[in-house]
PDB file of C-alpha atoms in Angstrom:
ATOM      1  CA  GLN A   1      10.779   8.815  -8.166  1.00 61.00           C
ATOM      2  CA  ALA A   2      10.588  11.113  -5.131  1.00 72.00           C
ATOM      3  CA  GLY A   3       8.081  10.107  -2.518  1.00 91.00           C
ATOM      4  CA  LEU A   4       5.782  12.111  -0.291  1.00 96.00           C
ATOM      5  CA  THR A   5       7.290  13.777   2.769  1.00 97.00           C
ATOM      6  CA  GLN A   6       6.113  12.796   6.219  1.00 97.00           C
ATOM      7  CA  PRO A   7       7.633  13.510   9.658  1.00 97.00           C
ATOM      8  CA  PRO A   8       9.239  10.366  11.100  1.00 97.00           C
ATOM      9  CA  SER A   9       7.351  10.530  14.391  1.00 97.00           C
ATOM     10  CA  VAL A  10       4.503  12.263  16.183  1.00 97.00           C
ATOM     11  CA  SER A  11       3.476  11.832  19.794  1.00 96.00           C
ATOM     12  CA  ALA A  12       0.623  13.121  21.911  1.00 95.00           C
ATOM     13  CA  GLY A  13      -0.917  12.377  25.290  1.00 96.00           C
ATOM     14  CA  LEU A  14      -3.708   9.884  25.779  1.00 96.00           C
ATOM     15  CA  GLY A  15      -6.989  11.509  24.819  1.00 96.00           C
ATOM     16  CA  GLN A  16      -5.190  14.311  23.018  1.00 97.00           C
ATOM     17  CA  THR A  17      -4.940  15.095  19.314  1.00 97.00           C
ATOM     18  CA  ALA A  18      -2.159  14.013  16.992  1.00 97.00           C
ATOM     19  CA  THR A  19      -1.662  15.818  13.685  1.00 97.00           C
ATOM     20  CA  LEU A  20       0.222  14.190  10.808  1.00 97.00           C
ATOM     21  CA  SER A  21       1.351  15.945   7.645  1.00 97.00           C
ATOM     22  CA  CYS A  22       2.152  14.744   4.127  1.00 97.00           C
ATOM     23  CA  SER A  23       3.740  16.979   1.480  1.00 97.00           C
ATOM     24  CA  GLY A  24       3.682  16.249  -2.227  1.00 96.00           C
ATOM     25  CA  ASN A  25       3.450  18.208  -5.446  1.00 95.00           C
ATOM     26  CA  THR A  26       0.980  19.362  -8.072  1.00 94.00           C
ATOM     27  CA  ASN A  27       1.054  15.978  -9.826  1.00 93.00           C
ATOM     28  CA  ASP A  28       0.052  13.919  -6.802  1.00 94.00           C
ATOM     29  CA  VAL A  29      -1.379  15.362  -3.574  1.00 93.00           C
ATOM     30  CA  GLY A  30      -2.155  18.675  -5.219  1.00 93.00           C
ATOM     31  CA  LYS A  31      -4.104  17.016  -8.010  1.00 93.00           C
ATOM     32  CA  GLY A  32      -6.094  14.137  -6.516  1.00 89.00           C
ATOM     33  CA  GLY A  33      -5.533  14.372  -2.824  1.00 91.00           C
ATOM     34  CA  ALA A  34      -4.088  11.726  -0.555  1.00 94.00           C
ATOM     35  CA  ALA A  35      -5.160   8.514   1.106  1.00 95.00           C
ATOM     36  CA  TRP A  36      -4.031   7.480   4.574  1.00 96.00           C
ATOM     37  CA  LEU A  37      -3.060   4.010   5.700  1.00 97.00           C
ATOM     38  CA  GLN A  38      -2.552   2.669   9.210  1.00 97.00           C
ATOM     39  CA  GLN A  39      -0.060  -0.141   9.556  1.00 96.00           C
ATOM     40  CA  ARG A  40       0.142  -1.967  12.837  1.00 93.00           C
ATOM     41  CA  GLN A  41       2.716  -4.631  13.476  1.00 89.00           C
ATOM     42  CA  GLY A  42       1.679  -8.025  12.242  1.00 87.00           C
ATOM     43  CA  HIS A  43      -1.243  -6.717  10.221  1.00 93.00           C
ATOM     44  CA  PRO A  44      -1.729  -5.591   6.647  1.00 96.00           C
ATOM     45  CA  PRO A  45      -2.181  -1.856   6.179  1.00 97.00           C
ATOM     46  CA  LYS A  46      -5.689  -0.468   6.649  1.00 96.00           C
ATOM     47  CA  LEU A  47      -7.250   2.346   4.623  1.00 95.00           C
ATOM     48  CA  LEU A  48      -8.341   5.142   6.968  1.00 95.00           C
ATOM     49  CA  ALA A  49      -9.289   7.959   4.613  1.00 92.00           C
ATOM     50  CA  TYR A  50      -9.206   8.734   0.928  1.00 89.00           C
ATOM     51  CA  ARG A  51      -9.584  11.739  -1.367  1.00 79.00           C
ATOM     52  CA  ASN A  52      -8.816  13.908   1.578  1.00 67.00           C
ATOM     53  CA  ASN A  53     -11.729  13.366   3.966  1.00 80.00           C
ATOM     54  CA  ASN A  54     -13.729  10.350   2.993  1.00 88.00           C
ATOM     55  CA  ARG A  55     -13.683   7.372   5.335  1.00 90.00           C
ATOM     56  CA  PRO A  56     -14.379   3.765   4.368  1.00 90.00           C
ATOM     57  CA  SER A  57     -17.242   2.203   6.253  1.00 89.00           C
ATOM     58  CA  GLY A  58     -16.233   1.053   9.702  1.00 92.00           C
ATOM     59  CA  ILE A  59     -13.495   3.637  10.157  1.00 94.00           C
ATOM     60  CA  SER A  60     -13.900   5.793  13.239  1.00 94.00           C
ATOM     61  CA  GLU A  61     -14.739   9.484  12.942  1.00 94.00           C
ATOM     62  CA  LYS A  62     -11.726  10.131  15.148  1.00 95.00           C
ATOM     63  CA  PHE A  63      -9.669  10.051  11.944  1.00 95.00           C
ATOM     64  CA  THR A  64     -10.114  13.276   9.984  1.00 93.00           C
ATOM     65  CA  ALA A  65      -8.207  14.000   6.804  1.00 93.00           C
ATOM     66  CA  SER A  66      -7.854  17.255   4.903  1.00 93.00           C
ATOM     67  CA  ARG A  67      -5.765  18.892   2.198  1.00 94.00           C
ATOM     68  CA  SER A  68      -4.428  22.353   1.531  1.00 94.00           C
ATOM     69  CA  GLY A  69      -2.621  22.757  -1.756  1.00 95.00           C
ATOM     70  CA  ASN A  70       0.065  20.105  -2.029  1.00 96.00           C
ATOM     71  CA  THR A  71      -0.068  19.129   1.649  1.00 96.00           C
ATOM     72  CA  ALA A  72      -2.418  16.594   3.202  1.00 95.00           C
ATOM     73  CA  SER A  73      -3.056  16.177   6.907  1.00 96.00           C
ATOM     74  CA  LEU A  74      -4.519  13.505   9.159  1.00 96.00           C
ATOM     75  CA  ILE A  75      -5.847  14.389  12.602  1.00 95.00           C
ATOM     76  CA  ILE A  76      -6.312  11.645  15.152  1.00 96.00           C
ATOM     77  CA  SER A  77      -8.611  12.769  17.937  1.00 96.00           C
ATOM     78  CA  GLY A  78      -8.826  11.212  21.375  1.00 96.00           C
ATOM     79  CA  LEU A  79      -5.573   9.318  20.952  1.00 97.00           C
ATOM     80  CA  GLN A  80      -5.647   5.826  22.457  1.00 96.00           C
ATOM     81  CA  PRO A  81      -2.995   3.114  22.820  1.00 95.00           C
ATOM     82  CA  GLU A  82      -4.622   1.125  20.007  1.00 94.00           C
ATOM     83  CA  ASP A  83      -3.977   4.062  17.651  1.00 96.00           C
ATOM     84  CA  GLU A  84      -0.229   3.591  17.961  1.00 96.00           C
ATOM     85  CA  GLY A  85       1.423   2.428  14.801  1.00 96.00           C
ATOM     86  CA  ASP A  86       2.818   3.638  11.521  1.00 97.00           C
ATOM     87  CA  TYR A  87       0.775   5.911   9.307  1.00 98.00           C
ATOM     88  CA  TYR A  88       1.436   6.345   5.608  1.00 97.00           C
ATOM     89  CA  CYS A  89       0.050   8.763   3.089  1.00 96.00           C
ATOM     90  CA  THR A  90      -0.208   7.783  -0.540  1.00 96.00           C
ATOM     91  CA  ALA A  91      -1.291   9.588  -3.675  1.00 95.00           C
ATOM     92  CA  TRP A  92      -1.695   8.851  -7.372  1.00 94.00           C
ATOM     93  CA  ASP A  93       0.927  10.579  -9.477  1.00 94.00           C
ATOM     94  CA  SER A  94      -0.827  11.495 -12.694  1.00 92.00           C
ATOM     95  CA  ALA A  95       2.437  12.002 -14.578  1.00 93.00           C
ATOM     96  CA  LEU A  96       3.995   8.665 -13.585  1.00 94.00           C
ATOM     97  CA  ARG A  97       0.693   6.757 -13.521  1.00 95.00           C
ATOM     98  CA  LEU A  98       1.868   5.198 -10.308  1.00 96.00           C
ATOM     99  CA  TYR A  99       1.146   5.667  -6.645  1.00 95.00           C
ATOM    100  CA  VAL A 100       3.725   7.429  -4.515  1.00 96.00           C
ATOM    101  CA  PHE A 101       4.068   6.780  -0.823  1.00 97.00           C
ATOM    102  CA  GLY A 102       5.286   8.741   2.148  1.00 97.00           C
ATOM    103  CA  SER A 103       8.032   7.300   4.309  1.00 96.00           C
ATOM    104  CA  GLY A 104       5.607   6.899   7.205  1.00 97.00           C
ATOM    105  CA  THR A 105       5.023   8.538  10.578  1.00 98.00           C
ATOM    106  CA  LYS A 106       5.265   6.566  13.794  1.00 97.00           C
ATOM    107  CA  VAL A 107       2.516   7.648  16.193  1.00 97.00           C
ATOM    108  CA  THR A 108       3.076   7.226  19.911  1.00 96.00           C
ATOM    109  CA  ALA A 109       0.503   7.784  22.655  1.00 95.00           C
ATOM    110  CA  LEU A 110       2.202   9.120  25.758  1.00 93.00           C
TER     111      LEU A 110
ATOM    112  CA  GLN B   1     -17.040 -10.078   1.073  1.00 94.00           C
ATOM    113  CA  VAL B   2     -13.908  -8.988  -0.744  1.00 95.00           C
ATOM    114  CA  ARG B   3     -10.929 -11.231  -0.005  1.00 97.00           C
ATOM    115  CA  LEU B   4      -7.387 -11.295  -1.244  1.00 98.00           C
ATOM    116  CA  VAL B   5      -5.508 -14.457  -0.285  1.00 98.00           C
ATOM    117  CA  GLN B   6      -1.788 -14.728  -0.922  1.00 98.00           C
ATOM    118  CA  SER B   7       0.533 -17.695  -1.258  1.00 98.00           C
ATOM    119  CA  GLY B   8       2.664 -18.914   1.606  1.00 98.00           C
ATOM    120  CA  PRO B   9       6.097 -17.874   2.860  1.00 98.00           C
ATOM    121  CA  GLU B  10       9.187 -18.427   0.747  1.00 98.00           C
ATOM    122  CA  VAL B  11      12.874 -18.823   1.483  1.00 98.00           C
ATOM    123  CA  LYS B  12      15.195 -18.092  -1.418  1.00 98.00           C
ATOM    124  CA  ARG B  13      18.914 -17.977  -2.114  1.00 98.00           C
ATOM    125  CA  PRO B  14      20.534 -14.771  -3.368  1.00 98.00           C
ATOM    126  CA  GLY B  15      20.196 -14.500  -7.126  1.00 98.00           C
ATOM    127  CA  ALA B  16      17.037 -16.603  -7.238  1.00 98.00           C
ATOM    128  CA  SER B  17      13.544 -15.501  -8.238  1.00 98.00           C
ATOM    129  CA  VAL B  18      10.274 -15.626  -6.338  1.00 98.00           C
ATOM    130  CA  LYS B  19       6.695 -15.638  -7.586  1.00 98.00           C
ATOM    131  CA  VAL B  20       3.929 -14.642  -5.171  1.00 98.00           C
ATOM    132  CA  SER B  21       0.275 -15.190  -5.974  1.00 98.00           C
ATOM    133  CA  CYS B  22      -2.801 -13.249  -4.907  1.00 98.00           C
ATOM    134  CA  TRP B  23      -6.234 -14.844  -5.318  1.00 98.00           C
ATOM    135  CA  ALA B  24      -9.241 -12.535  -5.338  1.00 98.00           C
ATOM    136  CA  SER B  25     -12.832 -13.308  -4.429  1.00 97.00           C
ATOM    137  CA  GLY B  26     -16.045 -11.495  -3.590  1.00 97.00           C
ATOM    138  CA  TYR B  27     -16.003  -8.984  -6.433  1.00 96.00           C
ATOM    139  CA  SER B  28     -15.578  -8.669 -10.188  1.00 96.00           C
ATOM    140  CA  PHE B  29     -11.899  -9.586 -10.588  1.00 96.00           C
ATOM    141  CA  THR B  30     -11.336  -7.692 -13.838  1.00 96.00           C
ATOM    142  CA  ALA B  31     -12.854  -4.431 -12.610  1.00 96.00           C
ATOM    143  CA  TYR B  32     -10.123  -3.159 -10.293  1.00 96.00           C
ATOM    144  CA  TYR B  33      -6.399  -2.598 -10.389  1.00 97.00           C
ATOM    145  CA  ILE B  34      -4.231  -4.745  -8.125  1.00 98.00           C
ATOM    146  CA  HIS B  35      -1.099  -3.201  -6.658  1.00 98.00           C
ATOM    147  CA  TRP B  36       1.872  -4.693  -4.846  1.00 98.00           C
ATOM    148  CA  VAL B  37       3.566  -3.135  -1.836  1.00 98.00           C
ATOM    149  CA  ARG B  38       6.309  -4.547   0.370  1.00 98.00           C
ATOM    150  CA  LEU B  39       7.436  -3.946   3.933  1.00 97.00           C
ATOM    151  CA  ALA B  40      11.032  -4.777   4.773  1.00 97.00           C
ATOM    152  CA  PRO B  41      12.240  -5.094   8.381  1.00 95.00           C
ATOM    153  CA  GLY B  42      12.741  -1.645   9.869  1.00 93.00           C
ATOM    154  CA  GLN B  43      11.669   0.070   6.655  1.00 95.00           C
ATOM    155  CA  GLY B  44       8.557   1.796   5.380  1.00 95.00           C
ATOM    156  CA  LEU B  45       6.037   0.578   2.845  1.00 96.00           C
ATOM    157  CA  GLN B  46       7.587   0.402  -0.621  1.00 97.00           C
ATOM    158  CA  TYR B  47       5.394   0.529  -3.708  1.00 97.00           C
ATOM    159  CA  MET B  48       6.117  -1.999  -6.453  1.00 98.00           C
ATOM    160  CA  GLY B  49       3.576  -1.206  -9.160  1.00 98.00           C
ATOM    161  CA  TRP B  50       0.247  -2.324 -10.554  1.00 98.00           C
ATOM    162  CA  ILE B  51      -1.535  -4.647 -12.923  1.00 98.00           C
ATOM    163  CA  HIS B  52      -5.002  -4.307 -14.361  1.00 97.00           C
ATOM    164  CA  PRO B  53      -6.551  -7.781 -14.498  1.00 97.00           C
ATOM    165  CA  TYR B  54      -8.864  -6.844 -17.377  1.00 97.00           C
ATOM    166  CA  ASN B  55      -6.148  -6.451 -19.999  1.00 97.00           C
ATOM    167  CA  GLY B  56      -2.945  -7.276 -18.163  1.00 97.00           C
ATOM    168  CA  ASP B  57      -1.563  -3.739 -18.416  1.00 98.00           C
ATOM    169  CA  THR B  58       1.217  -3.065 -15.912  1.00 98.00           C
ATOM    170  CA  ASN B  59       3.360  -0.215 -14.671  1.00 98.00           C
ATOM    171  CA  TYR B  60       6.342  -0.370 -12.354  1.00 98.00           C
ATOM    172  CA  PRO B  61       8.398   2.290 -10.574  1.00 97.00           C
ATOM    173  CA  GLN B  62      11.876   2.786 -11.929  1.00 96.00           C
ATOM    174  CA  THR B  63      13.267   1.147  -8.781  1.00 95.00           C
ATOM    175  CA  PHE B  64      11.820  -2.205  -9.833  1.00 97.00           C
ATOM    176  CA  GLN B  65      11.838  -1.991 -13.631  1.00 96.00           C
ATOM    177  CA  GLY B  66      13.678  -4.913 -15.122  1.00 96.00           C
ATOM    178  CA  ARG B  67      13.314  -7.019 -11.966  1.00 98.00           C
ATOM    179  CA  VAL B  68       9.577  -7.280 -11.372  1.00 98.00           C
ATOM    180  CA  THR B  69       6.888  -8.804 -13.563  1.00 98.00           C
ATOM    181  CA  MET B  70       3.192  -8.826 -12.732  1.00 98.00           C
ATOM    182  CA  THR B  71       0.832 -11.146 -14.532  1.00 98.00           C
ATOM    183  CA  ARG B  72      -2.706 -12.398 -14.139  1.00 98.00           C
ATOM    184  CA  ASP B  73      -4.823 -15.476 -14.783  1.00 98.00           C
ATOM    185  CA  THR B  74      -8.427 -14.391 -15.209  1.00 97.00           C
ATOM    186  CA  SER B  75      -9.648 -18.001 -15.192  1.00 97.00           C
ATOM    187  CA  ALA B  76      -8.262 -18.357 -11.668  1.00 97.00           C
ATOM    188  CA  ASN B  77      -9.040 -14.846 -10.405  1.00 98.00           C
ATOM    189  CA  SER B  78      -5.366 -14.516  -9.559  1.00 98.00           C
ATOM    190  CA  VAL B  79      -2.508 -12.107 -10.043  1.00 98.00           C
ATOM    191  CA  PHE B  80       1.146 -12.927  -9.684  1.00 98.00           C
ATOM    192  CA  MET B  81       4.211 -10.895  -8.801  1.00 98.00           C
ATOM    193  CA  GLU B  82       7.605 -12.267  -9.798  1.00 98.00           C
ATOM    194  CA  LEU B  83      10.808 -10.650  -8.540  1.00 98.00           C
ATOM    195  CA  THR B  84      14.156 -11.742  -9.948  1.00 98.00           C
ATOM    196  CA  GLY B  85      17.766 -11.279  -8.890  1.00 98.00           C
ATOM    197  CA  LEU B  86      16.934 -11.490  -5.204  1.00 98.00           C
ATOM    198  CA  THR B  87      19.300 -10.050  -2.606  1.00 98.00           C
ATOM    199  CA  SER B  88      19.030  -9.798   1.157  1.00 97.00           C
ATOM    200  CA  ASP B  89      17.523  -6.340   0.637  1.00 97.00           C
ATOM    201  CA  ASP B  90      14.474  -8.051  -0.858  1.00 98.00           C
ATOM    202  CA  THR B  91      13.667  -9.796   2.409  1.00 98.00           C
ATOM    203  CA  ALA B  92      10.235  -8.386   3.196  1.00 98.00           C
ATOM    204  CA  VAL B  93       6.548  -9.055   3.564  1.00 98.00           C
ATOM    205  CA  TYR B  94       4.869  -8.598   0.190  1.00 98.00           C
ATOM    206  CA  PHE B  95       1.253  -7.435  -0.009  1.00 98.00           C
ATOM    207  CA  CYS B  96      -1.240  -7.275  -2.823  1.00 98.00           C
ATOM    208  CA  ALA B  97      -3.986  -4.667  -2.548  1.00 98.00           C
ATOM    209  CA  ARG B  98      -7.121  -3.770  -4.489  1.00 97.00           C
ATOM    210  CA  ASP B  99      -7.426  -0.203  -5.726  1.00 93.00           C
ATOM    211  CA  VAL B 100     -10.935   1.237  -5.913  1.00 87.00           C
ATOM    212  CA  ALA B 101      -9.586   4.399  -7.571  1.00 80.00           C
ATOM    213  CA  VAL B 102      -9.476   6.276  -4.314  1.00 78.00           C
ATOM    214  CA  GLY B 103      -7.130   4.060  -2.361  1.00 88.00           C
ATOM    215  CA  PHE B 104      -6.309   0.501  -1.406  1.00 94.00           C
ATOM    216  CA  ASP B 105      -9.425  -0.771   0.298  1.00 93.00           C
ATOM    217  CA  SER B 106      -8.603  -4.467   0.586  1.00 96.00           C
ATOM    218  CA  TRP B 107      -5.288  -6.145   1.270  1.00 97.00           C
ATOM    219  CA  GLY B 108      -3.905  -9.642   1.170  1.00 98.00           C
ATOM    220  CA  GLN B 109      -2.567 -11.122   4.377  1.00 97.00           C
ATOM    221  CA  GLY B 110       1.034 -10.678   3.253  1.00 98.00           C
ATOM    222  CA  THR B 111       3.679 -13.137   2.103  1.00 98.00           C
ATOM    223  CA  LEU B 112       7.054 -13.295   3.811  1.00 98.00           C
ATOM    224  CA  VAL B 113       9.940 -13.704   1.417  1.00 98.00           C
ATOM    225  CA  ALA B 114      13.250 -14.342   3.125  1.00 98.00           C
ATOM    226  CA  VAL B 115      16.463 -14.212   1.122  1.00 98.00           C
ATOM    227  CA  SER B 116      19.394 -15.904   2.755  1.00 96.00           C
ATOM    228  CA  SER B 117      22.439 -17.892   1.775  1.00 93.00           C
TER     229      SER B 117
END
């Protein structure tokens, strides 16, 4: 099964904004939106946002998610060193009845 | 609070099988899907499928069909993921995660499975 498409890396200056993209199709992102996970080395992944722009409790407002058609985006505002890590989008594929994952984007704060 | 606690690290020979457990607490065990995801060295997260603890229904991506089996024990609030025919490519940290229908909100701590001759 094809996965979601993410750029391999994104970088931005400290305090600046990083924008991540995630492209899918009408069965996954286009149907139910995407969720975003942050994975830092040595830790399990953490859910940052779901169904496009809902944040679990305790997740900073600096993470803003959105969707346009079959593409989801995650904006990280005020980038800090602790935001560095790998970010994955994931979406439920209604045809497969499985989740599909992006290949991940490595975020670097310059 | 919601907790998912996984079994300890494993070292296996090529061709062997491994069974990883995931014990859930702090919520109604049969109410939510449990999914498995792995992270191999230098690779991205790889999705392995799901099990619904209520009825034991499962679904696996084609990549893992025939090699992975997910089961549950409702009396022990536990799910299990068994992977057979191990190769070095299966060396990874394996995670279980709870799905609240909008995403994976709780994760196990991860179980390292190392495959080496």
